[in-house]
Structure formats: structure tokens, C-alpha cells
Coordinates of C-alpha atoms in Angstrom, one line a residue:
A1 CA 98.4 95.9 91.9
V2 CA 95.9 97.9 94.0
D3 CA 95.9 101.6 93.3
S4 CA 96.7 103.1 96.7
I5 CA 95.5 106.5 95.6
H6 CA 91.9 105.2 95.7
L7 CA 92.2 102.7 98.5
T8 CA 91.4 104.3 101.8
K9 CA 90.9 103.0 105.3
A10 CA 87.9 103.4 107.5
K11 CA 89.5 106.3 109.4
N12 CA 90.0 108.1 106.1
L13 CA 93.8 107.8 105.9
I14 CA 95.3 107.2 102.5
T15 CA 97.2 103.9 102.5
P16 CA 100.9 104.8 103.3
R17 CA 103.1 105.1 100.2
I18 CA 106.8 105.0 99.8
Q19 CA 109.4 105.7 97.1
L20 CA 112.2 103.2 96.5
W21 CA 115.4 103.6 94.6
H22 CA 119.0 102.3 94.4
D23 CA 121.8 104.7 95.4
A24 CA 125.2 105.0 93.8
S25 CA 126.3 101.9 95.7
E26 CA 123.3 99.9 94.6
I27 CA 121.9 100.0 98.1
V28 CA 118.1 100.2 98.3
Q29 CA 116.9 103.5 99.8
W30 CA 113.4 104.7 100.5
K31 CA 111.4 107.6 101.8
P32 CA 107.7 108.2 102.6
L33 CA 105.5 110.2 100.2
Y34 CA 103.4 113.1 101.4
D35 CA 104.1 112.3 105.1
S36 CA 101.9 109.3 104.8
L37 CA 103.8 107.2 107.3
G38 CA 102.9 109.4 110.3
E39 CA 105.0 110.0 113.4
D40 CA 105.8 106.3 113.9
G41 CA 107.8 105.8 110.8
A42 CA 107.9 102.5 108.9
D43 CA 105.9 100.6 111.6
Q44 CA 103.0 103.0 110.8
L45 CA 103.2 101.7 107.2
W46 CA 102.1 98.2 108.3
R47 CA 99.6 99.3 110.9
D48 CA 97.7 101.3 108.3
R49 CA 98.0 98.7 105.6
P50 CA 94.8 97.7 103.8
S51 CA 92.7 95.0 105.4
S52 CA 91.0 92.1 103.5
K53 CA 87.8 94.1 103.7
D54 CA 89.5 97.1 102.1
I55 CA 90.9 95.1 99.2
L56 CA 87.6 93.3 98.5
E57 CA 85.6 96.5 98.7
Y58 CA 88.0 98.1 96.3
F59 CA 87.6 95.3 93.7
D60 CA 83.9 95.1 94.2
G61 CA 83.5 98.8 93.7
K62 CA 85.8 99.1 90.7
Y63 CA 85.6 95.8 88.9
E64 CA 82.4 94.2 90.1
V65 CA 83.9 90.7 90.0
N66 CA 83.0 87.6 92.0
S67 CA 86.6 86.4 92.3
I68 CA 90.1 87.7 91.9
N69 CA 92.4 85.8 89.6
S70 CA 95.6 86.6 91.4
L71 CA 97.1 88.6 94.3
H72 CA 100.8 89.4 94.6
T73 CA 102.2 90.3 98.0
I74 CA 105.7 91.6 99.0
M75 CA 106.5 90.0 102.4
E76 CA 109.1 91.5 104.8
M77 CA 111.0 88.5 106.1
G78 CA 113.9 90.0 108.1
S79 CA 114.0 89.4 111.8
K80 CA 113.9 93.2 112.5
S81 CA 111.7 94.2 109.6
P82 CA 109.0 96.8 110.0
G83 CA 105.7 95.4 111.1
G84 CA 107.1 92.5 113.1
G85 CA 106.0 90.0 110.5
D86 CA 102.4 90.9 110.6
D87 CA 102.3 92.6 107.2
A88 CA 100.9 89.5 105.5
L89 CA 98.3 88.4 108.1
L90 CA 95.5 88.9 105.5
L91 CA 96.9 85.7 103.8
N92 CA 95.2 83.7 106.6
D93 CA 91.9 85.5 106.3
P94 CA 89.2 83.1 104.9
M95 CA 87.1 86.1 103.7
L96 CA 89.9 87.0 101.3
L97 CA 91.2 83.5 100.4
E98 CA 87.8 82.3 99.3
R99 CA 87.8 85.1 96.6
I100 CA 91.3 84.7 95.3
K101 CA 92.3 81.9 92.9
F102 CA 96.1 82.4 93.0
I103 CA 98.5 84.0 95.5
G104 CA 102.1 84.8 94.7
A105 CA 104.6 85.9 97.4
E106 CA 107.8 88.0 97.0
P107 CA 109.8 87.5 100.2
V108 CA 112.3 90.2 101.1
A109 CA 115.4 90.0 103.4
F110 CA 118.4 92.0 102.5
P111 CA 121.9 90.6 102.6
E112 CA 124.4 91.9 105.1
S113 CA 126.8 94.5 103.6
H114 CA 129.9 92.9 105.0
T115 CA 129.1 89.4 103.9
G116 CA 126.8 89.8 100.9
K117 CA 124.6 87.0 102.4
V118 CA 121.4 87.0 104.3
S119 CA 122.1 86.5 108.0
N120 CA 121.2 83.2 109.8
E121 CA 118.8 85.2 112.0
D122 CA 116.9 86.6 109.0
A123 CA 116.9 83.2 107.3
I124 CA 115.3 81.6 110.4
S125 CA 112.8 84.5 110.5
C126 CA 111.9 83.9 106.9
A127 CA 111.3 80.2 107.4
R128 CA 109.2 80.8 110.5
R129 CA 107.0 83.4 108.9
F130 CA 106.4 81.3 105.8
E131 CA 105.1 78.5 108.2
R132 CA 102.2 80.8 109.0
F133 CA 101.1 81.3 105.4
S134 CA 102.5 78.4 103.4
S135 CA 99.2 76.7 102.8
S136 CA 97.8 79.9 101.3
I137 CA 100.6 80.6 98.8
N138 CA 100.8 79.1 95.3
F139 CA 104.0 80.7 94.0
V140 CA 107.2 82.2 95.6
C141 CA 109.8 84.5 94.1
P142 CA 112.8 85.2 96.3
D143 CA 116.1 86.7 95.1
I144 CA 119.2 84.6 95.0
H145 CA 120.5 85.8 98.4
L146 CA 117.4 84.7 100.3
Y147 CA 117.1 81.5 98.3
E148 CA 120.7 80.5 99.2
S149 CA 120.1 81.2 102.9
L150 CA 117.7 78.2 103.1
S151 CA 117.7 74.7 101.7
T152 CA 116.5 73.9 98.2
D153 CA 113.9 71.5 99.8
F154 CA 112.4 74.4 101.6
W155 CA 111.6 76.2 98.4
R156 CA 110.3 73.1 96.7
K157 CA 107.1 73.5 98.7
W158 CA 105.9 75.8 96.0
E159 CA 106.5 76.7 92.3
T160 CA 109.5 79.0 92.9
S161 CA 111.3 81.4 90.6
V162 CA 114.6 82.6 91.9
R163 CA 115.6 86.1 90.7
N164 CA 119.4 86.2 89.9
G165 CA 120.0 89.7 88.6
Q166 CA 121.8 90.0 85.3
H167 CA 121.9 86.2 85.1
G168 CA 118.1 86.0 84.8
S169 CA 116.3 83.5 87.0
F170 CA 115.9 79.8 87.6
L171 CA 112.9 77.6 88.5
V172 CA 112.5 75.2 91.4
N173 CA 109.3 73.1 91.9
P174 CA 107.7 70.5 94.1
R175 CA 108.3 67.8 91.5
N176 CA 112.1 67.7 92.2
D177 CA 112.9 68.6 88.6
T178 CA 116.4 69.9 88.0
P179 CA 116.3 73.7 88.4
A180 CA 115.6 75.2 84.9
T181 CA 117.6 78.4 84.0
I182 CA 115.7 81.3 82.4
P183 CA 118.3 83.6 80.8
A184 CA 118.1 87.4 81.0
A185 CA 116.8 89.5 78.1
T186 CA 119.2 91.8 76.2
L187 CA 118.6 95.4 77.3
N188 CA 117.8 97.9 74.6
T189 CA 120.0 100.7 76.0
P190 CA 123.0 102.5 74.5
N191 CA 125.5 100.5 76.5
G192 CA 123.5 97.4 77.2
Q193 CA 123.4 98.3 80.9
P194 CA 120.3 99.2 83.1
I195 CA 119.3 102.9 83.1
N196 CA 117.4 102.4 86.4
P197 CA 116.9 98.9 87.8
T198 CA 114.6 100.1 90.6
G199 CA 111.5 98.0 90.6
A200 CA 112.6 95.5 87.9
G201 CA 112.6 92.6 90.4
N202 CA 109.1 93.6 91.7
A203 CA 107.9 93.9 88.1
F204 CA 109.2 90.4 87.3
S205 CA 107.7 88.8 90.4
S206 CA 104.3 90.4 90.1
A207 CA 104.2 89.6 86.4
M208 CA 104.9 86.0 87.2
T209 CA 102.0 85.9 89.7
A210 CA 99.6 87.5 87.2
L211 CA 100.6 85.2 84.4
L212 CA 100.5 82.0 86.5
G213 CA 97.1 83.1 87.9
E214 CA 95.8 83.2 84.3
G215 CA 97.0 79.7 83.7
V216 CA 100.1 80.4 81.7
S217 CA 102.8 77.7 82.0
V218 CA 105.6 78.6 84.4
E219 CA 108.2 78.5 81.6
E220 CA 106.2 80.7 79.3
A221 CA 105.4 83.1 82.2
S222 CA 109.1 83.3 83.0
C223 CA 109.9 84.4 79.4
I224 CA 107.3 87.1 79.5
A225 CA 108.1 88.3 83.0
T226 CA 111.8 88.4 82.2
A227 CA 111.1 90.7 79.3
I228 CA 108.9 92.9 81.6
G229 CA 111.7 93.2 84.1
A230 CA 114.2 94.1 81.4
V231 CA 111.9 96.8 80.0
V232 CA 111.6 98.4 83.4
C233 CA 115.4 98.7 83.4
E234 CA 115.4 100.7 80.2
Y235 CA 113.6 103.7 81.6
D236 CA 114.5 106.4 84.1
H237 CA 111.1 105.7 85.8
L238 CA 108.4 103.1 85.2
P239 CA 107.8 102.7 81.4
P240 CA 104.6 104.1 80.0
W241 CA 101.6 101.8 79.2
T242 CA 101.9 102.2 75.4
G243 CA 101.7 100.0 72.3
E244 CA 105.4 100.6 71.8
V245 CA 106.3 99.2 75.2
M246 CA 104.0 96.2 74.7
S247 CA 105.8 95.5 71.4
R248 CA 109.1 95.7 73.2
I249 CA 108.0 93.3 75.9
R250 CA 106.8 90.9 73.2
K251 CA 110.1 91.1 71.4
G252 CA 112.0 90.5 74.7
A253 CA 109.8 87.5 75.5
V254 CA 110.5 85.9 72.1
E255 CA 114.2 86.5 72.6
V256 CA 114.2 84.7 76.0
R257 CA 112.1 81.9 74.6
E258 CA 114.6 81.3 71.9
K259 CA 117.4 81.3 74.4
V260 CA 115.6 78.7 76.5
D261 CA 114.9 76.5 73.5
H262 CA 118.5 76.7 72.5
M263 CA 119.7 75.6 75.9
K264 CA 117.3 72.7 75.8
S265 CA 118.8 71.5 72.5
F266 CA 122.0 70.7 74.4
V267 CA 120.3 68.7 77.1

């Protein structure tokens, strides 16, 4: 992830930042931090997004690398989402693509409150927006609601991991293999329930992109990413970067791997 505190635009505006959380009804809420969105609200967030040049200058200045192993992008897919679908235009920029080895996409379209499903309008919007970037993307990680709004064949264009909440995830790929289930990790909380699930799906998706970009197999990456998502649920806020947390992730990944191997023994 790019540290937005240090990433600035040419006109010296700090990249807009938002805070996300789930309310009591598990509805995602958000608000801007430090008035960073400006007077135009959420649309300003996308107009002031970092460009390809901004991202490359950041990495060149901080890491001095010739290539970037992986880039994870969260893509607004709803028909009326902020930015009008232009938030991922940099994925068609040759200047950026020639430096990045692996790109993962986390498409977002929220289900309707009265149906619990993504609307046909938003599903069509998702398909059309993916058409613009499909050749640049290596991996896709939708949630179950968005996945079910389009055909399985649509998602088989990429290595796809479908987030399915407390049920874990499942894998779909271009080889037409039977979708493989990745069980959830057991939460290390007093009642076995999430303390705060905010960001767990994002953590899982971005971990998948980072691991796949490093050449980890999709199944092994899923076990590790599942543990990372679970650990995020065990804290009021994002977990600290400590040896204890790393050990907890390792333990969770081993548990998920054992569950996957146990399921295979019955096939």
C-alpha cells in the first residue's frame, strides 16, 4: 500500500484520505479525514487521486527499485459510484504497467438493502468497467454479492478469489477447475466473533495480491491471506506490526492449510 501521508500531488494537496467502518447494522459508513476531500465531496477524492507519475516517483524516491512486484487497487464498480468509473484509469497507463509485474483488483459494488443483492444496473456497470482494464489485471477479488451478480465464466478470465465472509472464500480460475473452498480461520476472541471486521476484506484481498505477486501458489496465498483477514477482525483497530501478530498469522495460516488438506482427503 502507498503511504498517502507522503504521497503528494503536483499542486501540493495531500492525497484525500477517508475513514471506513461498519455501523450497528453492519452497513459501511465513511467520512473524510482532515477535510481532505474538499468542497466537492467524494468526487474530489478521485479527481485528486495519485497519478501513475506520482506512484512511480514515490517508489523511486523511497525504495529505488526498477520494478514493482505488485499493485493492489480497489475499484468502484457501481453505476453511480464516485469518480464515474475513472478511478482506475492508471491501469491503462503504459508508463506504470511496464514497471509493475502483477496487478490485483478488488472490485466494489454494494448490495441493495432491500434485496441483499447487487442490482442489475451495478452488475452491468462492473462488467463494462472491467472491459477497459481486463488485459492489465492478473488477479480479481470480489465479494460474494458481486460475484453472484455476474456469470462464473465472466470471473474465469482471471485467477479469482471470492470473499464469502464467515464462510471463508473460494477460488475460480481460467482452467475451469471446480471452485476450491478455502475455510475461514478460527478467531482468537473471547466469543469467537469479530471485534471489528472493518478492513478485513481489504486486508485479505491486498495480501492475496502481494503473495501472488511474489510467486506464492494461489492455494497457499489463500491460507495466509485468510489468516491475515482473521487477525484484523481480532482488534479494535488495525493490528500492530509485531512479532506476536506475525506468529498469530502463521498459526492461523497453518490452521487453514490443515482444513484445506482435510477437505481434500474426502475428494
